[in-house]
PDB file of C-alpha atoms in Angstrom:
ATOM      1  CA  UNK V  30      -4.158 157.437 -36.439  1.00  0.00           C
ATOM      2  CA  UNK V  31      -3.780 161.331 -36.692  1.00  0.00           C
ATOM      3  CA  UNK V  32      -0.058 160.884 -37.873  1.00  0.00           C
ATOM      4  CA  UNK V  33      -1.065 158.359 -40.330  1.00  0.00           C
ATOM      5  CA  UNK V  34      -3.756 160.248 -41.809  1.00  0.00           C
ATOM      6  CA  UNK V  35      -1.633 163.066 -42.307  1.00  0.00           C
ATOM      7  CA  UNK V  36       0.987 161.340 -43.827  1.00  0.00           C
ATOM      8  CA  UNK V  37      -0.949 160.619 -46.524  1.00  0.00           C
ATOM      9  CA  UNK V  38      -2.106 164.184 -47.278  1.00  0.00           C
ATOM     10  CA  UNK V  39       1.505 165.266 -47.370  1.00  0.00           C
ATOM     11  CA  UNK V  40       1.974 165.296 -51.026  1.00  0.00           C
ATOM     12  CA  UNK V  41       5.137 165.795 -52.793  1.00  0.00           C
ATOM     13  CA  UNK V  42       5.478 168.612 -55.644  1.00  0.00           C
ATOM     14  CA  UNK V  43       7.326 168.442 -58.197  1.00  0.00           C
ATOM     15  CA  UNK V  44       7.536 169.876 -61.931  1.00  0.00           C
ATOM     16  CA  UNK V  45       4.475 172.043 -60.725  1.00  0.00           C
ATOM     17  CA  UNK V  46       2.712 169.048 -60.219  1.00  0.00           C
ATOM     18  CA  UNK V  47       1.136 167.433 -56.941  1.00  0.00           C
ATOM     19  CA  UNK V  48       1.984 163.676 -56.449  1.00  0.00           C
ATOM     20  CA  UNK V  49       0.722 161.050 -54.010  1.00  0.00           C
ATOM     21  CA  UNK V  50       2.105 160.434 -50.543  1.00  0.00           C
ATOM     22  CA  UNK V  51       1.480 156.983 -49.346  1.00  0.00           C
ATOM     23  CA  UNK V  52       3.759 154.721 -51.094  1.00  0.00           C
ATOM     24  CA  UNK V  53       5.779 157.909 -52.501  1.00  0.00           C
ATOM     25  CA  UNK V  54       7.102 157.128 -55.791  1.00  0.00           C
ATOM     26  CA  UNK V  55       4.688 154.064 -56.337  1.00  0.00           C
ATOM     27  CA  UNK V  56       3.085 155.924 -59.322  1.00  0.00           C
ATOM     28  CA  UNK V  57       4.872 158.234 -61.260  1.00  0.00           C
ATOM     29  CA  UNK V  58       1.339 160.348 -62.504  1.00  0.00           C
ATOM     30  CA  UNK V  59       0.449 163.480 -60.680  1.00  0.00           C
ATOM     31  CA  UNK V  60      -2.841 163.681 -58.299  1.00  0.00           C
ATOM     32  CA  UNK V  61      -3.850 167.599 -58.518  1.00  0.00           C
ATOM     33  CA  UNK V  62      -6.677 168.906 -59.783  1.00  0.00           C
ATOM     34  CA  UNK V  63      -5.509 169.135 -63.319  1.00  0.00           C
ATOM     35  CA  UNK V  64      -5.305 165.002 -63.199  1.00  0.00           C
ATOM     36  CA  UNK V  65      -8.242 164.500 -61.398  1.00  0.00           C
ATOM     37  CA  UNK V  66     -10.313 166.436 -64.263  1.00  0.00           C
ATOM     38  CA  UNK V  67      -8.314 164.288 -66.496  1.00  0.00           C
ATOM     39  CA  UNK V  68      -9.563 161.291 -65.293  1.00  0.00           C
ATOM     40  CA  UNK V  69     -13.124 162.149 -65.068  1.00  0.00           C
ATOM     41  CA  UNK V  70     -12.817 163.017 -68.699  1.00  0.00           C
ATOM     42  CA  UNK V  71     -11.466 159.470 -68.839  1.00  0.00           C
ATOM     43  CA  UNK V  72     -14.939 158.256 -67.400  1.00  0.00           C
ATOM     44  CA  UNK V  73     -16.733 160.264 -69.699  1.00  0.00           C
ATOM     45  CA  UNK V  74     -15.012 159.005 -72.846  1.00  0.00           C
ATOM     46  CA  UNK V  75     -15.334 155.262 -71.454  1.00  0.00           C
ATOM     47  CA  UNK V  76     -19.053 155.942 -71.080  1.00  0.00           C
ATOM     48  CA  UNK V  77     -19.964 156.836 -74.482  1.00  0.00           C
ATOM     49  CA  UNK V  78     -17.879 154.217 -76.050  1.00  0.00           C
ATOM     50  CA  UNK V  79     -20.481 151.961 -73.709  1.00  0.00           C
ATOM     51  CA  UNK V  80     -23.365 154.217 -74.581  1.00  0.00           C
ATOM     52  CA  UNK V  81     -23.829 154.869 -70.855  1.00  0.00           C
ATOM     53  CA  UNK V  82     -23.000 151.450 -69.021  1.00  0.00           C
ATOM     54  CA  UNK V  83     -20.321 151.096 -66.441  1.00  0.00           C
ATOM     55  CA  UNK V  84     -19.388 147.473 -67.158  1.00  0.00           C
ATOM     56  CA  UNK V  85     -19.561 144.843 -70.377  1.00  0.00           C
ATOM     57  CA  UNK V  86     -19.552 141.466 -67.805  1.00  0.00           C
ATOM     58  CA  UNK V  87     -21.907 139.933 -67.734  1.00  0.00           C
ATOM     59  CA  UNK V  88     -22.931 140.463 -64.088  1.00  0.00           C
ATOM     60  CA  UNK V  89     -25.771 139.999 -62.142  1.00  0.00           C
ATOM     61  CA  UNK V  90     -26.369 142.407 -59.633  1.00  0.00           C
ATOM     62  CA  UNK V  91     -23.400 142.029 -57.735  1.00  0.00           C
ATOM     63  CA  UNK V  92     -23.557 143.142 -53.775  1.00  0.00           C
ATOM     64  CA  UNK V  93     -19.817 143.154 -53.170  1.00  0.00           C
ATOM     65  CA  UNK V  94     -17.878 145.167 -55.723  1.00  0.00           C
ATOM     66  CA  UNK V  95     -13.861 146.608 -55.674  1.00  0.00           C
ATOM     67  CA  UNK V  96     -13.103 148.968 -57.875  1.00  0.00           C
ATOM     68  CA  UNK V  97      -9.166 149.250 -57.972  1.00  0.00           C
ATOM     69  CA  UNK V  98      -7.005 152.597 -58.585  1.00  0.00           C
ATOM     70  CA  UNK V  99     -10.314 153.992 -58.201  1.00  0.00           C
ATOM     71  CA  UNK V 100      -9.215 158.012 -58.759  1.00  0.00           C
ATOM     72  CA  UNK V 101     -11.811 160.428 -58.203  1.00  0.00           C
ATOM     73  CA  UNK V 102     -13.719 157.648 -57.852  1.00  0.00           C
ATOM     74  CA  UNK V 103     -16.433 158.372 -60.052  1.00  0.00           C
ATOM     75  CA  UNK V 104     -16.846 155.140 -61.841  1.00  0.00           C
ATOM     76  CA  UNK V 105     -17.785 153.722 -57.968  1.00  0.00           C
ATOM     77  CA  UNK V 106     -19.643 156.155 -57.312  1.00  0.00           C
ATOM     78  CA  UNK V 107     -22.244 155.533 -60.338  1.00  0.00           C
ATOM     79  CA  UNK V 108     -21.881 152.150 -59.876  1.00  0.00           C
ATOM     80  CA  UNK V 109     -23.209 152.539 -55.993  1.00  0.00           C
ATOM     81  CA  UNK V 110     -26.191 154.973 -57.086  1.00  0.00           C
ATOM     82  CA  UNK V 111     -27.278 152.178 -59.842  1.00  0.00           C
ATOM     83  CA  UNK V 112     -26.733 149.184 -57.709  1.00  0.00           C
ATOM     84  CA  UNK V 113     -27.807 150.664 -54.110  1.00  0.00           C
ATOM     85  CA  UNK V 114     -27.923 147.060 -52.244  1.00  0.00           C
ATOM     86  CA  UNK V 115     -24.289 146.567 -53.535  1.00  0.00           C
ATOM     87  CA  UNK V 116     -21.246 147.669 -50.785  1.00  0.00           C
ATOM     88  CA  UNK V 117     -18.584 149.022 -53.290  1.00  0.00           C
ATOM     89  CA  UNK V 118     -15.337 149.445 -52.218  1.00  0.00           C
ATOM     90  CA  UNK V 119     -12.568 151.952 -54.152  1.00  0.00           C
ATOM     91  CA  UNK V 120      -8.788 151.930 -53.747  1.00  0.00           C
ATOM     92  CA  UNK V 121      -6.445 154.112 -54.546  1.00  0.00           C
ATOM     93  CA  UNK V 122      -2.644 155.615 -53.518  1.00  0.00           C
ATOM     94  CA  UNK V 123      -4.220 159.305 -53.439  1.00  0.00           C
ATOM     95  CA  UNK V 124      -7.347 160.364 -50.760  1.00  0.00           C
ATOM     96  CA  UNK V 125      -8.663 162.060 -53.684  1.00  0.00           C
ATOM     97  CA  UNK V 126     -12.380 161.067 -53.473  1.00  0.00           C
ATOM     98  CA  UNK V 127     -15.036 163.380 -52.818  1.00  0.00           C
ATOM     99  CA  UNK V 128     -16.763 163.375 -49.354  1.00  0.00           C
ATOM    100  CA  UNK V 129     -20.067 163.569 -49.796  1.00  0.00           C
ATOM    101  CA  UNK V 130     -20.794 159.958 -51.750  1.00  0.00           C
ATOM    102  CA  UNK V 131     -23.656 157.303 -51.744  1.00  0.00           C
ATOM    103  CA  UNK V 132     -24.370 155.587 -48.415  1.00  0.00           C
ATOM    104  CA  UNK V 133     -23.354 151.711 -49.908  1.00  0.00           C
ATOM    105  CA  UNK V 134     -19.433 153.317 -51.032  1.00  0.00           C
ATOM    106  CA  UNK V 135     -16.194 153.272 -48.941  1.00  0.00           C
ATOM    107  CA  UNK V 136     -13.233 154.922 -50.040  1.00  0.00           C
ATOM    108  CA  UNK V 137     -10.279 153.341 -48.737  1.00  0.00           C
ATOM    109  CA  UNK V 138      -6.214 154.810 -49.183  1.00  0.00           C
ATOM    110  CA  UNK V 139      -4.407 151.320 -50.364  1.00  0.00           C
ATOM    111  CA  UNK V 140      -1.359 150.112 -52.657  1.00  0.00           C
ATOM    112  CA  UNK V 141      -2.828 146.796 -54.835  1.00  0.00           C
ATOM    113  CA  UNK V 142       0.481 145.860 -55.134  1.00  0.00           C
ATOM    114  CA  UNK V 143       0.957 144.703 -51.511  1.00  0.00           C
ATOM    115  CA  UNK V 144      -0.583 141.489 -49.872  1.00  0.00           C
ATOM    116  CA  UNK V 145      -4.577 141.753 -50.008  1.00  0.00           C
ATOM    117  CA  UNK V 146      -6.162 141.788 -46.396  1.00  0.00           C
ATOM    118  CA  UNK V 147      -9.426 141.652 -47.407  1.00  0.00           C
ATOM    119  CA  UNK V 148     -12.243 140.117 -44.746  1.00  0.00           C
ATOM    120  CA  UNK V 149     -14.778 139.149 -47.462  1.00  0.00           C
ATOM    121  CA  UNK V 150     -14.366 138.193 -50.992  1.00  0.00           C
ATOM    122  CA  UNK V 151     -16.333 139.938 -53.707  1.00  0.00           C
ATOM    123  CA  UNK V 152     -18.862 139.644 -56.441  1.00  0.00           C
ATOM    124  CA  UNK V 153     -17.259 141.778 -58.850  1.00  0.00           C
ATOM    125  CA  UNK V 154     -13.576 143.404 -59.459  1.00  0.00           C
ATOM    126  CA  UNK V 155     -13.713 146.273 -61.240  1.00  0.00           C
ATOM    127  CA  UNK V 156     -10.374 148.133 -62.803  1.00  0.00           C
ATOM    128  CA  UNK V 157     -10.013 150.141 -65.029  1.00  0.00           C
ATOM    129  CA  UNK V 158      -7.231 152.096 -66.894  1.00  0.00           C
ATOM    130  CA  UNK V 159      -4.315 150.020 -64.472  1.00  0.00           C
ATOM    131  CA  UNK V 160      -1.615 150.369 -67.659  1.00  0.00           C
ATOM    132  CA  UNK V 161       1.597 151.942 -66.405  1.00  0.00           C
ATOM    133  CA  UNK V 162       0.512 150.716 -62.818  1.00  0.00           C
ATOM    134  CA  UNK V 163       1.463 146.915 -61.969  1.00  0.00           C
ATOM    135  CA  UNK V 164       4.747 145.772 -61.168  1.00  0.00           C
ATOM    136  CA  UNK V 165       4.053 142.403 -61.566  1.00  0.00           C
ATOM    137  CA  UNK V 166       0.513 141.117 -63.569  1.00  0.00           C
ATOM    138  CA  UNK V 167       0.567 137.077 -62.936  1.00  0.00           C
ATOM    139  CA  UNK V 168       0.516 138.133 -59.229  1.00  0.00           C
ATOM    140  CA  UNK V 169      -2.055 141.308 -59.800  1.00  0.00           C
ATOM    141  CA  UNK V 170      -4.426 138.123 -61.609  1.00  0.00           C
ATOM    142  CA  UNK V 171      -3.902 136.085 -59.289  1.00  0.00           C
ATOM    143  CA  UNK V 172      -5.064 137.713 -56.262  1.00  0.00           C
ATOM    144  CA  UNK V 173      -8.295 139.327 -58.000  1.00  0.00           C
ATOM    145  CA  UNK V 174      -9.338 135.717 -58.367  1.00  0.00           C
ATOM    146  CA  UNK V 175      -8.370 134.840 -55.246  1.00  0.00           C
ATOM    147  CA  UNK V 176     -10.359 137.484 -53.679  1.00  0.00           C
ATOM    148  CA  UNK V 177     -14.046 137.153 -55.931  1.00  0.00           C
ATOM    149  CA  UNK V 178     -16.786 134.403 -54.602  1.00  0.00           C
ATOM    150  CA  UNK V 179     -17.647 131.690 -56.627  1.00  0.00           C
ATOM    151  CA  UNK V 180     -19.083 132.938 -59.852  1.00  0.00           C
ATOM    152  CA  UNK V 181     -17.747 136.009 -59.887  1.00  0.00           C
ATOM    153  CA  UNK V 182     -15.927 138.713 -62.672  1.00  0.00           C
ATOM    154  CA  UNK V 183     -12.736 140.531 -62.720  1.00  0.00           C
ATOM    155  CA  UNK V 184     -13.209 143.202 -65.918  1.00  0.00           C
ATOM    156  CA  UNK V 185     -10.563 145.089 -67.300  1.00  0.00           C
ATOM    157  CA  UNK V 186     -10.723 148.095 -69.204  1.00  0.00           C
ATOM    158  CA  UNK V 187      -7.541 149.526 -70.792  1.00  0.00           C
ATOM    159  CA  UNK V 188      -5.983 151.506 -73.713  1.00  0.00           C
ATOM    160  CA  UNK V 189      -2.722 150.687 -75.431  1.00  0.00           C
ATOM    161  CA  UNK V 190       0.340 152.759 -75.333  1.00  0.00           C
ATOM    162  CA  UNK V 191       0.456 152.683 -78.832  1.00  0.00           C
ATOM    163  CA  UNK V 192      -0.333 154.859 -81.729  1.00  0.00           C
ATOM    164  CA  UNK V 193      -2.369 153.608 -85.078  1.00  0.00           C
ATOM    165  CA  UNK V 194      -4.355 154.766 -87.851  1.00  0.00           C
ATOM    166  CA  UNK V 195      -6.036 153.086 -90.668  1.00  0.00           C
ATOM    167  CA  UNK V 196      -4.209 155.560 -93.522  1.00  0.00           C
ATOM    168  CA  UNK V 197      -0.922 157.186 -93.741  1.00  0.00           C
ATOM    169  CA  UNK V 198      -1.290 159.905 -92.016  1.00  0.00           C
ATOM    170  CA  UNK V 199       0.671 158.263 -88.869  1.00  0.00           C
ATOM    171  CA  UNK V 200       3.598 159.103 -90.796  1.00  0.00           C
ATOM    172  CA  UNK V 201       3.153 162.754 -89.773  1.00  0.00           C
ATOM    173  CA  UNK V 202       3.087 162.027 -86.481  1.00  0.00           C
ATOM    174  CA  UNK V 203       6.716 161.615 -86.099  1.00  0.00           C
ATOM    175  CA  UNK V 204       7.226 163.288 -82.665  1.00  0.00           C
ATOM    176  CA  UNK V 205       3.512 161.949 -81.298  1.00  0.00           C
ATOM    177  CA  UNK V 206       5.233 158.366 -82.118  1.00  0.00           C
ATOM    178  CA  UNK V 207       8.643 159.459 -80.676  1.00  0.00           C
ATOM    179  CA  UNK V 208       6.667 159.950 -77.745  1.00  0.00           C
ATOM    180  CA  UNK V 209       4.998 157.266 -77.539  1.00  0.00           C
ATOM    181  CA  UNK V 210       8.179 154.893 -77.766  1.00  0.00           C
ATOM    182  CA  UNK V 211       9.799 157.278 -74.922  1.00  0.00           C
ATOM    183  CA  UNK V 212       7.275 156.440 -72.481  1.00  0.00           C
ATOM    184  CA  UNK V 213       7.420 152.572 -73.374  1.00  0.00           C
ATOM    185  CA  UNK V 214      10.578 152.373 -72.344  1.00  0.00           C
ATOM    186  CA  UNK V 215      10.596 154.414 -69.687  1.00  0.00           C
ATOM    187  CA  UNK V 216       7.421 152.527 -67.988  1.00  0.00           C
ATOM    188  CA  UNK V 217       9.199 149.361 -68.894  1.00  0.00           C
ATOM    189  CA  UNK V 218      12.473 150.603 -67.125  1.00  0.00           C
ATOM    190  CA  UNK V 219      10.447 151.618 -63.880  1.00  0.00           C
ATOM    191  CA  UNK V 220       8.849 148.282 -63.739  1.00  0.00           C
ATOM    192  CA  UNK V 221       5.081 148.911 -64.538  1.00  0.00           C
ATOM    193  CA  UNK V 222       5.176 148.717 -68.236  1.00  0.00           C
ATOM    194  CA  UNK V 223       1.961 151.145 -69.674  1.00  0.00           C
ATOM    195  CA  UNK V 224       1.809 148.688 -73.375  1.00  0.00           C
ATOM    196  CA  UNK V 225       0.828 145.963 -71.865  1.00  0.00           C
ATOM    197  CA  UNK V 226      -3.129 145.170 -71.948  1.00  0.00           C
ATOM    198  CA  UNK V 227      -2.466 143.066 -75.087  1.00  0.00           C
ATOM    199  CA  UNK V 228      -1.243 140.111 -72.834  1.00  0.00           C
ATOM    200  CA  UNK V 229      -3.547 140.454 -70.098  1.00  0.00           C
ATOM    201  CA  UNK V 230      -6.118 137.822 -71.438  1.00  0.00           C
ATOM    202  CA  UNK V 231      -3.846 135.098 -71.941  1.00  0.00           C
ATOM    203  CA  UNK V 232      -2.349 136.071 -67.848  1.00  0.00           C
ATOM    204  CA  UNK V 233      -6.224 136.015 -66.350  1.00  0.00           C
ATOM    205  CA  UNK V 234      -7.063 132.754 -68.531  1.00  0.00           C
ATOM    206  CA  UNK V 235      -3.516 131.246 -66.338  1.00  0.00           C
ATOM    207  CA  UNK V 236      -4.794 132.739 -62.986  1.00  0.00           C
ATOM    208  CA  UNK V 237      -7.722 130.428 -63.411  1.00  0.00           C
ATOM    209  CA  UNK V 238     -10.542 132.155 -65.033  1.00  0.00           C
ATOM    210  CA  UNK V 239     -13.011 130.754 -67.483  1.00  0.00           C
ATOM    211  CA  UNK V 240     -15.260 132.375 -70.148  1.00  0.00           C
ATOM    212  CA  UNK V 241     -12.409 134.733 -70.661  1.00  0.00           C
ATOM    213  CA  UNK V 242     -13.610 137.456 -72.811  1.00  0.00           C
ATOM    214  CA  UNK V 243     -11.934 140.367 -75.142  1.00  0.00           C
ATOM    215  CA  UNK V 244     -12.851 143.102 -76.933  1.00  0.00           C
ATOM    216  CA  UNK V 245     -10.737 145.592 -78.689  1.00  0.00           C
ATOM    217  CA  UNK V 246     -12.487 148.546 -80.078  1.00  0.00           C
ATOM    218  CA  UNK V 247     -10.216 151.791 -81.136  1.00  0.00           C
ATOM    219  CA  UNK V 248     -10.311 155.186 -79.590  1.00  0.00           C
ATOM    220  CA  UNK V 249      -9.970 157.999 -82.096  1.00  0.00           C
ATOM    221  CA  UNK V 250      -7.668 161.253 -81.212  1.00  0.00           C
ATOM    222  CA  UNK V 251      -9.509 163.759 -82.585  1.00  0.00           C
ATOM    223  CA  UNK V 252     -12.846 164.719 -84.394  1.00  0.00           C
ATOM    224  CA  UNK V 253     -11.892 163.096 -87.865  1.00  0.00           C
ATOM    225  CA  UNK V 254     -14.941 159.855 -87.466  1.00  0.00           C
ATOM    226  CA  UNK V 255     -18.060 159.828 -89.420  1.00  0.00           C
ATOM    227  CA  UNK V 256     -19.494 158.037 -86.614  1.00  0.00           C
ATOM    228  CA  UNK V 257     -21.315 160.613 -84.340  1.00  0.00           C
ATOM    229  CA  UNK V 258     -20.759 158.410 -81.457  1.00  0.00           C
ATOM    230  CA  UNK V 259     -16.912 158.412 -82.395  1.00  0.00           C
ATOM    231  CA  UNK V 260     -16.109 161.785 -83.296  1.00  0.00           C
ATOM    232  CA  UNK V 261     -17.450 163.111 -79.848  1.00  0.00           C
ATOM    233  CA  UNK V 262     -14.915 160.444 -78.178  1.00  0.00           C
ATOM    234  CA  UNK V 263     -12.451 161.794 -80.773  1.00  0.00           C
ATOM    235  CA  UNK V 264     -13.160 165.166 -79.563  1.00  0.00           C
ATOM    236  CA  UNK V 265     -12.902 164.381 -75.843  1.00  0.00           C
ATOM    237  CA  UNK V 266      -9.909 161.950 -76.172  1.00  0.00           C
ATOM    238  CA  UNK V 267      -7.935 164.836 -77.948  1.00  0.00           C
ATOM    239  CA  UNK V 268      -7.958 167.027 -74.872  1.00  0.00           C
ATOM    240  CA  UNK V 269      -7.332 163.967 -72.704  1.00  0.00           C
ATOM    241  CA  UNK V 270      -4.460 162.872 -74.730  1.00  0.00           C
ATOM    242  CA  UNK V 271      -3.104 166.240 -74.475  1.00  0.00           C
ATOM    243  CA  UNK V 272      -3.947 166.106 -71.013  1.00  0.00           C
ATOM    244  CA  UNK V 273      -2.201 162.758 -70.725  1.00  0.00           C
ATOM    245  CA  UNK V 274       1.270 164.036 -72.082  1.00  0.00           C
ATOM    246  CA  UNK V 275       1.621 166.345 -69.592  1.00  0.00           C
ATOM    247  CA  UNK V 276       0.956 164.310 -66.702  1.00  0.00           C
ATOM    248  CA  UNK V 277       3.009 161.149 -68.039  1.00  0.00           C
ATOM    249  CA  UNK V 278       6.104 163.075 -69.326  1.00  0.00           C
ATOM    250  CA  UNK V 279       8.448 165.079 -66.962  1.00  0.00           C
ATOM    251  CA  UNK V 280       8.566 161.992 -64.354  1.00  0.00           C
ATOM    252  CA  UNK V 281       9.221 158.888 -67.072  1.00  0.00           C
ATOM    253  CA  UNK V 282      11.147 160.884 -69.535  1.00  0.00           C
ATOM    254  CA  UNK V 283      13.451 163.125 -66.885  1.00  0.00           C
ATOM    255  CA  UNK V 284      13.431 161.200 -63.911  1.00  0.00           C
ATOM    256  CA  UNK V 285      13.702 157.459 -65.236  1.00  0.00           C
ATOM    257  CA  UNK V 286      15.151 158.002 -69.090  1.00  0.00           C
ATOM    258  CA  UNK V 287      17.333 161.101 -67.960  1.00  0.00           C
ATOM    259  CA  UNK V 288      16.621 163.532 -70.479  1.00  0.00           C
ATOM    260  CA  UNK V 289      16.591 167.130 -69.864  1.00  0.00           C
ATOM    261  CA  UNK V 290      13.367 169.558 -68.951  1.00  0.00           C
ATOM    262  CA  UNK V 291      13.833 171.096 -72.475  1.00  0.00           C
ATOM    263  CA  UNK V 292      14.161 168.821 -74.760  1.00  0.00           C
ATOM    264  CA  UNK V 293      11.230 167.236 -72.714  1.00  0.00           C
ATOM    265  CA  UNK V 294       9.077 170.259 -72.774  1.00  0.00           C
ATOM    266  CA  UNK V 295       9.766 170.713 -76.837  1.00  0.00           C
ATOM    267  CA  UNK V 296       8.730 167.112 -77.594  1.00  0.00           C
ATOM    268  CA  UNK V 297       5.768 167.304 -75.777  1.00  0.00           C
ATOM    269  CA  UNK V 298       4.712 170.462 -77.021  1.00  0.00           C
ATOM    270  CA  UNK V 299       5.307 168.998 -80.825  1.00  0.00           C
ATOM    271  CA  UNK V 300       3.425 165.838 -79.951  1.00  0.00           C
ATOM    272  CA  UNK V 301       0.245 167.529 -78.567  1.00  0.00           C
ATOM    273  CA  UNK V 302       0.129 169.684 -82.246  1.00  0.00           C
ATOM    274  CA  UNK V 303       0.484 166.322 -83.654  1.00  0.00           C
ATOM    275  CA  UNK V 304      -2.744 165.143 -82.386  1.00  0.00           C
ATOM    276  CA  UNK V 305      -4.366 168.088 -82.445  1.00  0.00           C
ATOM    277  CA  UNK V 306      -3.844 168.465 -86.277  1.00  0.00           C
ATOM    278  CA  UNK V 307      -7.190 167.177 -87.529  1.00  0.00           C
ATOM    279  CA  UNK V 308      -5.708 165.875 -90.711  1.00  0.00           C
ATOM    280  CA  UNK V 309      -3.964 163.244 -88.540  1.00  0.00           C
ATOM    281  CA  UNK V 310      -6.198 160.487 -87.934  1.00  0.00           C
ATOM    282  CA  UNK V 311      -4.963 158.697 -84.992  1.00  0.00           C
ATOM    283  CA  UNK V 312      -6.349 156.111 -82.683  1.00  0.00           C
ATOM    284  CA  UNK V 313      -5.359 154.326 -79.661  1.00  0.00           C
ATOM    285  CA  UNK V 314      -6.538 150.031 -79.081  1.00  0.00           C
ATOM    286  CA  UNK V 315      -8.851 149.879 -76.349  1.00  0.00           C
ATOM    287  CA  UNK V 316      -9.256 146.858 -74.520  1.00  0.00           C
ATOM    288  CA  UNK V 317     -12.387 145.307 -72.694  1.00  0.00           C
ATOM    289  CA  UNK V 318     -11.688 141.683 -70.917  1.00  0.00           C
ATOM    290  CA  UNK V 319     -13.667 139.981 -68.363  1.00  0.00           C
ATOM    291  CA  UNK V 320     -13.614 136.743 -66.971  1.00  0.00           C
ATOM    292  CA  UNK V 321     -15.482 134.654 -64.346  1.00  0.00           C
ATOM    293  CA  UNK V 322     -14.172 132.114 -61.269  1.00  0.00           C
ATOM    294  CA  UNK V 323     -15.345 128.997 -61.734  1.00  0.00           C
TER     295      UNK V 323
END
């Protein structure tokens, strides 16, 4: 037990960057504190586009809940505090979660992509931001709903890996979009493609879910909105963008595309002034799906 748990505090480092242990190579996004930050801002943003709530299900006071590639685990930890008869559970490759946490939340170090051992089935599946992460989705599907009770919801919250805007100004975003298309391919070359929560409804509708539900709302990269509401997610999804490029980049674009630390660095550099430049008004799909077993 000793050598196991310490296995999976031995991170690898590479470009600068800390990486998870367990299943080394699984995920090709740093864990160090500059991520974890990263993905709290993540939470953040996801809150105000919900104007505070953690879910858009439907659910009704669920008392088993998984939340998977949980991260910091923030998300389960709110979710615990506002539902304190609920157990949650959070996965994730990395130990990353903090110690202290509500009484009714477990933290447990686990790869979704091998065979589910689960003892009890839950109420409510939870995951959120999984682009870039699942080798194979029909199978991911398929085992949420085998693993929720009777009436119960898988939701899905995810953003595209795909640029738009509304005017022109995309056009000046030539290296942003070069980008972009960079880390498409490379995700789709290393198996867990990051553009791919566009087909997700129509692969949870085949695992057997009904009511299937989608939303797709946009994201904006910068403070360019009207909307109040928008241009503070604007503001906040700038600097996670940003934050995005540099935790995304040096493993898909050097280690699975090949491409030198330079011309990597340059690109990257020229793509974060891109959407920084508040005359480009970019925006990124979000989607929201849910669906309930039968």
């Amino acid at each position: 037990m000793t050598s196991l748990k310490s296995s999976i505090f031995s991170y690898r480092y590479e470009h600068g960057r800390r990486y998870h242990a367990f299943h080394e190579g699984a995920y090709l996004v740093p864990n160090d504190d500059e991520e974890q930050n990263r993905m709290d801002l993540v939470h953040h943003i996801y809150s105000l586009l919900l104007a505070g709530k953690l879910h858009t299900a439907p659910i009704d006071n669920p008392q088993r809940v998984l939340d998977l590639g949980t991260g910091t685990g923030i998300w389960a930890i709110d979710f615990a505090d506002e539902h304190p008869s609920a157990e949650v559970v959070g996965t994730d490759l990395s130990p990353i979660q903090p110690d202290w946490v509500p009484a009714n939340c477990v933290f447990e170090v686990d790869d979704f992509e091998d065979p589910w051992v689960y003892k009890k089935s839950f109420d409510y599946i939870h995951a959120r931001e999984l682009e870039g992460c699942i080798s194979n989705e029909q199978q991911f599907f398929d085992r949420t709903f085998e693993n929720l009770n009777s009436g119960g919801y898988l939701e899905l919250q995810a953003q595209r890996g795909f640029f738009m805007s509304d005017d022109d100004s995309i056009k000046r975003a030539v290296n942003a979009e070069v980008w972009a298309e960079a880390v498409r391919d490379s995700s789709n070359k290393f198996g867990k493609p990051i553009d791919c929560a566009m087909n997700w409804k129509e692969k949870v509708i085949k695992a057997g879910f009904v009511d299937v539900h989608e939303e797709v709302r946009k994201i904006p990269i910068g403070a360019w909105p009207k909307d109040p509401v928008l241009k503070e997610v604007g503001k906040c999804q700038v600097v996670q963008s940003c934050a995005a490029i540099d935790s995304y980049t040096p493993m898909l674009l050097e280690k699975v595309l090949g491409w030198g630390k330079e011309e990597t660095q340059v690109l990257m550099a020229k793509a974060k002034g891109e959407l920084r430049n508040p005359s480009i008004h970019l925006y990124l799909p979000v989607y929201f799906i849910w669906g309930k077993k039968p």
